[in-house]
Amino acid sequence: MYLERKIDKFLSDWKKNNDRKPLIVKGPRQIGKTESIKRFAQNNYKSIIEINFVTSEKYKMITSDGYDTDSIIKNISLINPSNKFIPNETVIFFDEIQEFPDIATSLKFFNIDGRFDVICSGSLLGINYKRIESNSVGYKTDYNMYSLDFEEFLWAKGYNNDVINEMLKAMLELKPFSELQHTIFSSLFLDYCVLGGMPAVVKEYIKNKTFEGTLEIQRQLIADYQEDIRKYAVGLDQTRITNVFNSIPVQLAKENKKFQLSKIEKGARFKDYRGCIEWLQDAGMIHMCYCLNNPELPLKGNYDPNKFKIYFCDTGLFVALLDDEAQEDLRANKNLSVYKGALYESIVGEALVKSGYGLYYYKKDNGTLEQDFFVRTSNSLIPLEVKSTNNRSKSLSALVSNEKYSDIEYGIKLCAGNIGFSNDLYTFPYYCTFLLKRYLQEKNK
């Protein structure tokens, strides 16, 4: 079973570009990078040269005679003479390049040569990416891939783009969804919250039409992530990195979701953990949400790097780390209990990252003013509030109504309710979050 992904269109457009450069697909492990690339290659090339630097370490010797195209092709052919290099009909797929970042030096030569297309991929790329970047700057294209977002999940469930376009149209026209639409989309979204977007988990759910078997897959994925920490965290405290990773659900369940080292280790010092947190971020395992100094533009440079929240790269993994009782209740009764606010905040943060946004929040020192997220348009700052209930949004109203915050014209509340608008506050259901960027682009035309 192949799940349609957004990278499919990107790869197709990349292939159509006559000036295309070697492509590097970045993203955490087991999100479907290799599967999507191989499917694209099979449908578009007469010859596919696939080299995996984990399973075939001997290919790390292909640069021994230099990084130019002819030398590398010669050495690949020496290892496997059955490979056919057909000009303009061949793609070379270097997989797991985090194991051999030196191959990035060759991208310049492949780009200048122009006879063969090159695609590189690998998990934990961020760990070695500075080295890869320095070896290939100006001669490559990057693509960030994530686990499935809610739109891709809807595709997997059989919904087409007409349905998604109707959802966007309803947002733009501020037309509430029908009771049937709202019930179905809300139910699908809650399933997505529990499952997350890891392809293996979604495929099991689609196959069985239930949650059966999905928790076991999620927990194996978590075990694989923890194994990556043990394998790749060279020169860092592996135990500390693991402790940070495992503490995230507890931290998100707090009223104050700011990440606190004291919840991991008594007397912990920030300087001892900063590198551990950055390691997880570089590996694509977590997303960091930074506290703004002031709710105003610009966002970059206007935040405190020492105040942040941490979310998992995939909310399904967050759910899988909950205790057994919470797991059983959540899957059987869809009862979110104390994790309700944390779950929805996490899934909204994840959707924003997958839409291309950075994550920022605001909490006023010695005050009650607090806002979950912010996004921006070309000239406006838009506060987002994630509500586990559909009650009044005091902080959101305060930000919008206060003339002091001149960059803010209106706010958006995401909740379990339907579409609405009042007092410069737009209300959308959680399941519309993946459409926010498109909504804002259309709204501002």
Coordinates of C-alpha atoms in Angstrom, one line a residue:
M1 CA 0.0 0.0 0.0
Y2 CA 1.4 3.4 -1.0
L3 CA 0.2 6.5 0.8
E4 CA 0.1 9.6 -1.4
R5 CA 2.4 12.3 -0.1
K6 CA 3.1 15.9 -0.8
I7 CA 6.6 15.1 -1.8
D8 CA 5.2 13.3 -4.9
K9 CA 4.2 16.6 -6.5
F10 CA 7.4 18.2 -5.4
L11 CA 9.5 15.5 -7.1
S12 CA 7.4 15.7 -10.2
D13 CA 7.9 19.5 -10.4
W14 CA 11.6 19.0 -9.7
K15 CA 12.0 16.6 -12.6
K16 CA 10.3 19.0 -15.0
N17 CA 12.8 21.8 -14.2
N18 CA 15.5 21.7 -16.8
D19 CA 17.9 23.5 -14.4
R20 CA 17.3 21.1 -11.5
K21 CA 20.1 20.5 -9.0
P22 CA 20.9 17.4 -7.0
L23 CA 18.2 17.0 -4.3
I24 CA 18.6 16.3 -0.6
V25 CA 15.5 15.1 1.2
K26 CA 15.7 15.7 4.9
G27 CA 13.6 14.4 7.8
P28 CA 13.4 12.1 10.8
R29 CA 13.5 8.3 10.4
Q30 CA 10.7 6.2 9.1
I31 CA 8.5 9.0 7.7
G32 CA 8.5 7.5 4.2
K33 CA 11.4 9.3 2.5
T34 CA 12.9 6.2 0.8
E35 CA 9.5 4.8 -0.2
S36 CA 8.5 8.0 -1.9
I37 CA 11.8 8.5 -3.7
K38 CA 11.9 4.9 -5.0
R39 CA 8.4 5.1 -6.3
F40 CA 9.1 8.3 -8.1
A41 CA 12.3 6.8 -9.5
Q42 CA 10.5 3.7 -10.8
N43 CA 7.9 5.9 -12.6
N44 CA 10.4 8.3 -14.2
Y45 CA 13.7 6.7 -15.1
K46 CA 15.0 3.8 -17.2
S47 CA 17.9 3.2 -14.8
I48 CA 17.9 3.5 -11.0
I49 CA 21.2 3.4 -9.1
E50 CA 20.4 2.9 -5.4
I51 CA 23.2 3.1 -2.9
N52 CA 22.5 2.7 0.8
F53 CA 25.5 3.7 3.0
V54 CA 24.2 1.7 6.0
T55 CA 23.6 -1.7 4.3
S56 CA 26.4 -1.4 1.8
E57 CA 29.4 0.2 3.5
K58 CA 31.7 -0.7 0.6
Y59 CA 30.2 2.2 -1.3
K60 CA 31.9 4.6 1.0
M61 CA 35.0 3.9 -1.1
I62 CA 33.5 5.3 -4.4
T63 CA 35.1 8.7 -3.8
S64 CA 38.6 7.2 -3.3
D65 CA 39.7 8.4 -6.7
G66 CA 38.1 11.8 -6.5
Y67 CA 34.7 13.5 -6.4
D68 CA 34.2 14.1 -10.1
T69 CA 31.3 12.3 -11.8
D70 CA 33.4 10.0 -14.0
S71 CA 35.5 8.7 -11.1
I72 CA 32.4 8.0 -9.0
I73 CA 30.6 6.2 -11.8
K74 CA 33.7 4.1 -12.5
N75 CA 33.9 3.0 -8.9
I76 CA 30.2 2.3 -8.6
S77 CA 30.5 0.1 -11.7
L78 CA 33.5 -1.7 -10.3
I79 CA 31.4 -2.7 -7.2
N80 CA 28.3 -3.6 -9.3
P81 CA 28.9 -3.8 -13.1
S82 CA 25.2 -4.5 -13.7
N83 CA 24.4 -0.8 -13.1
K84 CA 23.6 1.1 -16.3
F85 CA 24.4 4.8 -16.5
I86 CA 22.2 6.1 -19.3
P87 CA 22.6 9.9 -19.8
N88 CA 19.4 11.8 -19.0
E89 CA 17.6 8.6 -18.1
T90 CA 19.3 7.7 -14.9
V91 CA 18.8 8.7 -11.3
I92 CA 21.4 8.0 -8.6
F93 CA 19.8 7.6 -5.2
F94 CA 22.2 8.0 -2.3
D95 CA 20.3 6.8 0.8
E96 CA 21.3 7.2 4.5
I97 CA 23.9 9.8 3.6
Q98 CA 24.3 10.7 7.3
E99 CA 26.6 7.7 7.4
F100 CA 28.8 9.2 4.6
P101 CA 28.4 13.0 4.5
D102 CA 31.5 13.3 2.3
I103 CA 29.4 12.2 -0.7
A104 CA 27.9 15.7 -0.7
T105 CA 31.1 17.0 -2.1
S106 CA 30.3 15.2 -5.3
L107 CA 27.0 17.0 -5.8
K108 CA 28.8 20.0 -7.3
F109 CA 30.4 17.8 -9.9
F110 CA 27.1 16.0 -10.7
N111 CA 25.4 19.4 -11.0
I112 CA 28.0 20.8 -13.4
D113 CA 28.1 17.5 -15.4
G114 CA 24.3 17.4 -15.8
R115 CA 24.0 13.9 -17.3
F116 CA 22.5 12.2 -14.3
D117 CA 19.9 13.2 -11.7
V118 CA 20.9 12.7 -8.0
I119 CA 18.7 12.4 -5.0
C120 CA 20.1 12.1 -1.5
S121 CA 18.3 11.2 1.7
G122 CA 18.8 10.1 5.3
S123 CA 17.5 10.4 8.8
L124 CA 19.4 12.4 11.4
L125 CA 20.7 14.6 8.6
G126 CA 20.7 17.6 10.8
I127 CA 23.5 16.2 12.9
N128 CA 25.9 16.2 10.0
Y129 CA 24.2 18.9 7.9
K130 CA 26.7 21.7 8.5
R131 CA 29.3 19.4 7.0
I132 CA 27.0 18.5 4.1
E133 CA 26.1 22.1 3.5
S134 CA 29.6 23.3 3.4
N135 CA 30.5 20.6 0.9
S136 CA 27.6 21.3 -1.5
V137 CA 26.4 24.9 -1.0
G138 CA 24.9 26.4 -4.2
Y139 CA 24.8 23.1 -6.0
K140 CA 21.8 21.4 -4.4
T141 CA 18.1 21.7 -3.5
D142 CA 16.7 20.9 -0.1
Y143 CA 13.3 19.4 0.8
N144 CA 12.1 19.0 4.3
M145 CA 9.8 16.0 4.8
Y146 CA 7.7 15.1 7.8
S147 CA 5.3 12.4 8.8
L148 CA 1.8 12.7 7.3
D149 CA -0.1 15.8 8.0
F150 CA -3.9 15.8 8.3
E151 CA -4.4 16.5 4.6
E152 CA -2.3 13.5 3.7
F153 CA -4.2 11.5 6.3
L154 CA -7.5 12.5 4.6
W155 CA -6.0 11.4 1.3
A156 CA -5.2 8.0 2.9
K157 CA -8.8 7.7 4.0
G158 CA -10.0 8.3 0.4
Y159 CA -10.9 12.0 0.5
N160 CA -9.9 14.0 -2.6
N161 CA -8.8 17.6 -3.1
D162 CA -12.4 18.7 -3.8
V163 CA -13.3 18.0 -0.2
I164 CA -10.2 19.9 1.0
N165 CA -11.0 22.8 -1.3
E166 CA -14.5 22.9 0.1
M167 CA -13.1 23.1 3.6
L168 CA -10.9 26.1 2.6
K169 CA -13.9 27.8 0.9
A170 CA -15.9 27.4 4.1
M171 CA -13.2 29.1 6.1
L172 CA -12.9 32.0 3.6
E173 CA -16.7 32.5 3.5
L174 CA -17.0 32.0 7.3
K175 CA -19.7 29.4 6.6
P176 CA -20.0 26.8 9.4
F177 CA -19.7 23.2 8.5
S178 CA -22.9 21.1 8.5
E179 CA -23.5 18.9 11.5
L180 CA -22.5 15.8 9.5
Q181 CA -19.3 17.4 8.1
H182 CA -18.3 18.6 11.5
T183 CA -18.9 15.3 13.2
I184 CA -17.0 13.3 10.6
F185 CA -14.0 15.6 10.4
S186 CA -13.8 15.9 14.2
S187 CA -13.8 12.1 14.5
L188 CA -11.2 11.7 11.8
F189 CA -9.0 14.3 13.4
L190 CA -9.2 12.7 16.8
D191 CA -8.1 9.4 15.2
Y192 CA -5.3 11.3 13.6
C193 CA -4.3 12.8 16.9
V194 CA -4.1 9.3 18.5
L195 CA -2.3 7.7 15.5
G196 CA 0.0 10.5 14.4
G197 CA 1.3 10.5 10.9
M198 CA 4.0 7.8 10.8
P199 CA 3.3 5.9 7.6
A200 CA 3.6 2.4 9.2
V201 CA 1.0 3.3 11.8
V202 CA -1.4 4.9 9.4
K203 CA -1.2 1.9 7.0
E204 CA -2.0 -0.5 9.9
Y205 CA -5.0 1.7 10.8
I206 CA -6.2 1.8 7.2
K207 CA -5.8 -1.9 6.8
N208 CA -7.6 -2.9 10.0
K209 CA -10.0 0.0 10.1
T210 CA -9.3 0.1 13.8
F211 CA -6.5 1.1 16.2
E212 CA -5.5 -2.6 16.5
G213 CA -1.8 -3.1 16.3
T214 CA -1.0 0.6 16.0
L215 CA 0.3 1.1 19.5
E216 CA 2.8 -1.7 19.1
I217 CA 4.1 0.0 16.0
Q218 CA 4.3 3.4 17.7
R219 CA 6.3 1.9 20.6
Q220 CA 8.7 0.2 18.3
L221 CA 9.3 3.5 16.5
I222 CA 10.0 5.1 19.9
A223 CA 12.4 2.3 20.7
D224 CA 14.1 2.9 17.3
Y225 CA 14.4 6.6 18.1
Q226 CA 16.0 5.8 21.5
E227 CA 18.4 3.4 19.7
D228 CA 19.4 6.2 17.4
I229 CA 20.3 8.3 20.4
R230 CA 22.5 5.5 21.7
K231 CA 24.1 5.0 18.3
Y232 CA 24.6 8.6 17.1
A233 CA 25.0 10.7 20.2
V234 CA 28.7 10.7 20.1
G235 CA 30.4 13.0 22.6
L236 CA 27.2 13.9 24.3
D237 CA 25.5 12.5 27.4
Q238 CA 23.2 9.9 25.9
T239 CA 21.4 9.4 29.2
R240 CA 20.6 13.1 29.4
I241 CA 19.3 13.2 25.8
T242 CA 17.1 10.1 26.5
N243 CA 15.8 11.8 29.7
V244 CA 14.8 14.9 27.8
F245 CA 13.0 12.8 25.2
N246 CA 11.1 10.8 27.8
S247 CA 10.2 13.8 29.9
I248 CA 8.3 15.7 27.2
P249 CA 4.8 14.2 27.8
V250 CA 5.0 15.0 31.5
Q251 CA 6.2 18.6 30.7
L252 CA 3.3 19.1 28.2
A253 CA 0.8 17.9 30.7
K254 CA 1.7 20.7 33.1
E255 CA -0.4 23.9 33.3
N256 CA 2.8 25.8 32.5
K257 CA 4.2 24.0 29.5
K258 CA 7.5 25.8 29.4
F259 CA 10.2 23.2 29.5
Q260 CA 11.8 22.9 32.9
L261 CA 15.1 21.1 33.6
S262 CA 14.1 20.7 37.2
K263 CA 11.4 18.2 36.1
I264 CA 14.2 16.0 34.7
E265 CA 17.0 16.3 37.3
K266 CA 17.2 18.2 40.5
G267 CA 19.8 20.9 40.3
A268 CA 20.2 20.4 36.5
R269 CA 22.0 23.3 34.8
F270 CA 21.0 24.7 31.4
K271 CA 24.5 24.6 30.0
D272 CA 24.6 20.8 30.6
Y273 CA 21.4 20.2 28.7
R274 CA 21.4 22.8 25.9
G275 CA 23.5 20.5 23.6
C276 CA 21.2 17.6 24.4
I277 CA 18.1 19.5 23.4
E278 CA 19.7 20.8 20.3
W279 CA 20.8 17.3 19.3
L280 CA 17.2 16.1 19.4
Q281 CA 16.1 19.1 17.4
D282 CA 18.8 18.6 14.8
A283 CA 17.8 14.9 14.6
G284 CA 14.2 16.0 13.7
M285 CA 12.8 14.2 16.8
I286 CA 11.4 17.4 18.4
H287 CA 10.1 20.9 17.5
M288 CA 11.0 23.8 19.8
C289 CA 8.6 26.7 20.4
Y290 CA 10.4 29.9 21.7
C291 CA 9.0 32.6 24.0
L292 CA 8.7 36.0 22.3
N293 CA 10.2 39.0 24.2
N294 CA 7.2 41.0 22.9
P295 CA 4.2 40.1 20.8
E296 CA 5.3 42.1 17.8
L297 CA 7.2 41.8 14.5
P298 CA 9.7 40.6 13.6
L299 CA 9.6 37.1 15.0
K300 CA 13.1 36.0 14.3
G301 CA 15.5 37.7 16.8
N302 CA 12.5 38.7 19.0
Y303 CA 12.6 35.7 21.3
D304 CA 14.4 34.3 24.4
P305 CA 16.5 31.2 23.3
N306 CA 16.4 30.0 27.0
K307 CA 12.6 29.9 27.3
F308 CA 10.9 27.3 25.2
K309 CA 8.4 24.5 24.9
I310 CA 9.2 21.2 23.3
Y311 CA 6.8 19.2 21.1
F312 CA 7.4 15.8 19.5
C313 CA 7.9 15.7 15.7
D314 CA 4.9 13.4 15.6
T315 CA 2.0 13.7 18.1
G316 CA 1.3 9.9 17.8
L317 CA 4.6 9.3 19.5
F318 CA 3.7 11.6 22.3
V319 CA 0.4 9.6 22.8
A320 CA 2.3 6.3 22.7
L321 CA 4.5 7.5 25.6
L322 CA 1.5 8.0 27.9
D323 CA 0.9 5.5 30.7
D324 CA -1.0 2.3 29.9
E325 CA -4.2 3.4 31.6
A326 CA -4.3 6.7 29.7
Q327 CA -3.6 4.8 26.5
E328 CA -6.5 2.4 27.0
D329 CA -8.9 5.1 27.9
L330 CA -7.9 7.3 25.0
R331 CA -8.2 4.6 22.4
A332 CA -11.4 2.9 23.7
N333 CA -13.3 6.0 24.9
K334 CA -11.5 8.9 23.2
N335 CA -11.2 10.4 26.7
L336 CA -8.2 12.8 26.7
S337 CA -8.5 13.6 30.5
V338 CA -5.5 15.7 31.7
Y339 CA -3.7 15.4 28.4
K340 CA -6.5 17.2 26.4
G341 CA -4.8 20.6 26.3
A342 CA -1.4 19.1 25.7
L343 CA -2.6 16.9 22.9
Y344 CA -4.3 19.6 20.9
E345 CA -1.5 22.1 21.5
S346 CA 1.0 19.6 20.3
I347 CA -1.0 18.7 17.2
V348 CA -1.5 22.3 16.3
G349 CA 2.3 23.0 16.7
E350 CA 3.1 20.0 14.6
A351 CA 0.7 21.2 11.8
L352 CA 2.2 24.7 11.8
V353 CA 5.7 23.2 11.4
K354 CA 4.5 21.0 8.6
S355 CA 3.1 24.1 6.9
G356 CA 6.5 25.8 7.0
Y357 CA 6.0 28.0 10.1
G358 CA 8.4 28.5 13.0
L359 CA 7.0 28.1 16.5
Y360 CA 6.7 31.0 18.9
Y361 CA 4.6 31.7 22.0
Y362 CA 4.3 34.5 24.5
K363 CA 4.0 34.7 28.3
K364 CA 4.1 38.0 30.0
D365 CA 6.4 38.1 33.0
N366 CA 4.5 38.7 36.2
G367 CA 1.2 38.7 34.4
T368 CA -1.6 36.4 33.1
L369 CA -1.3 37.3 29.4
E370 CA -0.2 34.2 27.6
Q371 CA -0.6 33.1 24.0
D372 CA 0.0 29.6 22.5
F373 CA 1.3 30.4 19.0
F374 CA 1.9 33.2 16.6
V375 CA 2.1 33.2 12.8
R376 CA 2.6 36.2 10.5
T377 CA 1.7 37.5 7.1
S378 CA 3.7 40.1 5.2
N379 CA 2.7 42.9 7.5
S380 CA 0.6 41.4 10.4
L381 CA 1.2 39.3 13.4
I382 CA -1.6 36.8 14.2
P383 CA -2.0 35.2 17.6
L384 CA -3.4 31.7 17.7
E385 CA -5.1 30.2 20.7
V386 CA -5.7 26.5 21.2
K387 CA -8.7 25.9 23.4
S388 CA -9.6 22.5 24.9
T389 CA -13.0 24.0 25.6
N390 CA -15.0 26.6 23.6
N391 CA -15.0 29.2 26.3
R392 CA -13.9 32.9 26.2
S393 CA -10.3 33.6 25.1
K394 CA -9.2 36.4 27.5
S395 CA -5.6 36.6 26.4
L396 CA -6.4 36.5 22.7
S397 CA -9.0 39.3 23.2
A398 CA -6.6 41.4 25.2
L399 CA -3.9 41.2 22.4
V400 CA -6.3 42.1 19.7
S401 CA -8.0 44.9 21.4
N402 CA -4.9 46.6 22.9
E403 CA -3.6 49.4 20.7
K404 CA -0.2 48.9 22.1
Y405 CA 0.2 45.8 19.9
S406 CA 0.0 47.6 16.6
D407 CA 1.1 44.5 14.5
I408 CA -2.0 42.6 15.6
E409 CA -5.2 43.2 13.7
Y410 CA -7.1 40.0 14.5
G411 CA -6.7 36.6 16.2
I412 CA -7.6 33.0 15.5
K413 CA -9.0 30.5 18.0
L414 CA -8.7 26.8 17.3
C415 CA -11.2 24.6 19.3
A416 CA -13.7 21.8 19.0
G417 CA -16.4 24.2 17.9
N418 CA -17.4 25.2 14.4
I419 CA -16.5 28.2 12.2
G420 CA -17.3 31.6 13.6
F421 CA -16.3 35.3 13.8
S422 CA -16.8 37.9 16.5
N423 CA -14.9 41.0 17.8
D424 CA -12.0 40.5 15.4
L425 CA -11.6 36.9 16.5
Y426 CA -11.9 34.0 14.0
T427 CA -12.9 30.6 15.3
F428 CA -12.0 27.4 13.4
P429 CA -12.1 23.7 14.3
Y430 CA -8.8 22.0 15.2
Y431 CA -9.0 20.0 12.0
C432 CA -8.7 23.2 9.9
T433 CA -5.2 24.0 11.2
F434 CA -3.4 22.4 8.2
L435 CA -5.3 25.0 6.0
L436 CA -4.3 28.1 7.9
K437 CA -1.4 29.1 5.7
R438 CA -3.5 28.8 2.6
Y439 CA -6.4 30.6 4.3
L440 CA -4.2 33.5 5.3
Q441 CA -2.7 33.8 1.8
E442 CA -6.2 33.8 0.2
K443 CA -7.6 36.2 2.8
N444 CA -4.8 38.7 2.2
K445 CA -5.2 38.8 -1.6

